[in-house]
């Protein structure tokens, strides 16, 4: 079974705390914005130069001067601000962002992340990913547990070119929630209907399996 | 105050030559100097080195320069969404240097502000760090990155006055302010050019000192790359 | 959006302790956090290290802190116009570090923006360069300068909203925006505090992410240091 | 005889060209603004964060939020802009200022300048002077030829702590206009009623004396 992409996003949304400035990457991370818990104060930053992203515009109200880093049309939240890219990345580099959520191709036991380049394949570039992973103290990776070939994306070492080193703190996949610890990937929660053997089978890196592993509540 | 107004895009581009390095503002299709790009694509000049966050799409934005085979080298950060660019890259017709986006922004600002080099954490432990000086500050590793050197900056603002003062709009600001004054010559095109003195001095994003030439653009298309709306 | 509003200057200064390093915005008496300075001068805390462009005058601005013997170390650029400060400096009661003003500004910005160090030409060949790394770029010599590390930034803006967004006015902007987010905690006092959503997102000088606490100041004196008028 | 401070300023104002952004230091340099030739477009920058300084305000119209680097109340010129100090010094460091005029205690044959500190005397700080002299390609020094003790301020080497090295291009004193050249101080013009012997007597550094030396026209 396992979680859908929306369920992964929903689980990550549980990590949001009031007062957080959050940067969401493209893909599953973008979906997190749909599941912000009621009553908490949060602001989404996009590295192209906005703090306080609101909902997508109503049809007909799209503004070409208002987009997010995924180039989608957006609207500003009340209290939003626009700024240039040096300030935007200053927010990131200066550790003013409280939570960064991004996708990955691979994560290593040490928390290394690879998400920008597959050798021999077309390279589109790292965009802001290297700045984000080099700067954030609180990085959650949202990804499927395996790649389309069925190979584990949680590895002893990344095989793909790195985006950043020793930076990922937590991983939410379709199968489990795992923390990166000194000893390896620590299973914190498992998806409903997914047993430990399945997580073991699809995890190439070292796993730490506590006695009790609660189910992910989404 | 010092007048920077020119009347035509051709006057604005005077002195541009094949082989020059150009900074181009914009993020994807947002906040791009449409008139300047159009004129460059139609010009006889070529072999440019372009510094810009993205590569545009096939038939718009920076894509027009790739379509017209004007670019020899591209320094950017995210260059997807453009098939002709990809073809030229795979065929090794153009050289491509990929840079973390925050580093690209700061390298532009450094050029603008007379900072020759600075340290940044982005790219440590990756292939971006290859050949670069690495130094530890407070237990964390950083790369030494250099300011860009460039001949022309081509930027787009929302409003501007005849003295070159600029105001940007929304996320169309992006790299534009950082590229002003970061090259030998900075050219700004604006949607609305107003007389000097019309803008509130407190609300100017880029002071005219960073702009050498300003003109009112025309035929703004302002194309949207990923139109996204609420489910209703 | 995230609320940053606090009701009193005392709430705004919660956590401040003797011996801490403070950045204080303002240039002379222009754009200084009057309420925060007043409260600090009256507090029981002392032995501060202050980072600020100037030292104020004897009975106003930063001068109030020197008058109350609150400062152990002063990092500034131009510290004239204050007799008590001079007395303490000559008596070696305070340590004074003088820094080129542009370097001071950039060291604040570097702290704000996560740049640990950068090169600047200011001070090459002078005593400011002593003990600093010197490197040549394009034939010119530069010094390596480090970002400041600081506990509290105390700034003053003209308008602000409850989410910490700030707009400055005229030359009262000076160092204030650069110090926001450059310390562990940033406190902003404003002449006018408006509800979130009242400010144009395009015209905000400092986004609220760089501000931890904001409050409406009172009793602004806004003293003029050198009143100068036209001969009529 | 020699020039008055106002005449020094007036002579320096002749160096202004249309299109120049100019930073004027405190003292004699400030007076230069009073003598801008008619019909040329110029903007004065002040390092505390304004480009486009206009005249001093009318009595009663002083604004505490509008001052220059000398802390005098000012008004903005049409087309002025305000900005923070990092941008202000970015303009200076990035060589966007076309002319810098400042005072000095000493200038050496090599173009070194000392203008911020006298050992054993009270030090007020360098302010923006070190940034200005390290960055500007076009620096004119406005000063009296000798100090109050009658000693030459144009020297083989500066005796006072330096503000910057090899940066001064031209010096306008009460006695003469001199250029800093590889060979020494080249006399370009002399004040009316001042003879070469007088300039020689009050110049400690090496002087180059051309055959013809026109009078300063002010």
Short mmCIF file of N, CA, C and O in Angstrom, two decimals, chain B residues 6 9 25 107:
data_model
loop_
_atom_site.label_atom_id
_atom_site.label_comp_id
_atom_site.label_asym_id
_atom_site.label_seq_id
_atom_site.Cartn_x
_atom_site.Cartn_y
_atom_site.Cartn_z
N UNK B 6 16.98 57.23 -23.27
CA UNK B 6 17.23 57.13 -24.70
C UNK B 6 15.90 56.81 -25.36
O UNK B 6 14.94 56.38 -24.70
N UNK B 9 15.32 51.26 -28.59
CA UNK B 9 16.04 50.09 -28.12
C UNK B 9 17.41 50.00 -28.80
O UNK B 9 18.37 49.50 -28.21
N UNK B 25 18.22 40.14 -16.70
CA UNK B 25 17.31 40.00 -15.57
C UNK B 25 16.13 39.11 -15.90
O UNK B 25 15.88 38.78 -17.07
N UNK B 107 26.76 36.80 -6.70
CA UNK B 107 27.86 37.15 -7.60
C UNK B 107 27.51 38.38 -8.44
O UNK B 107 28.37 39.19 -8.77
#
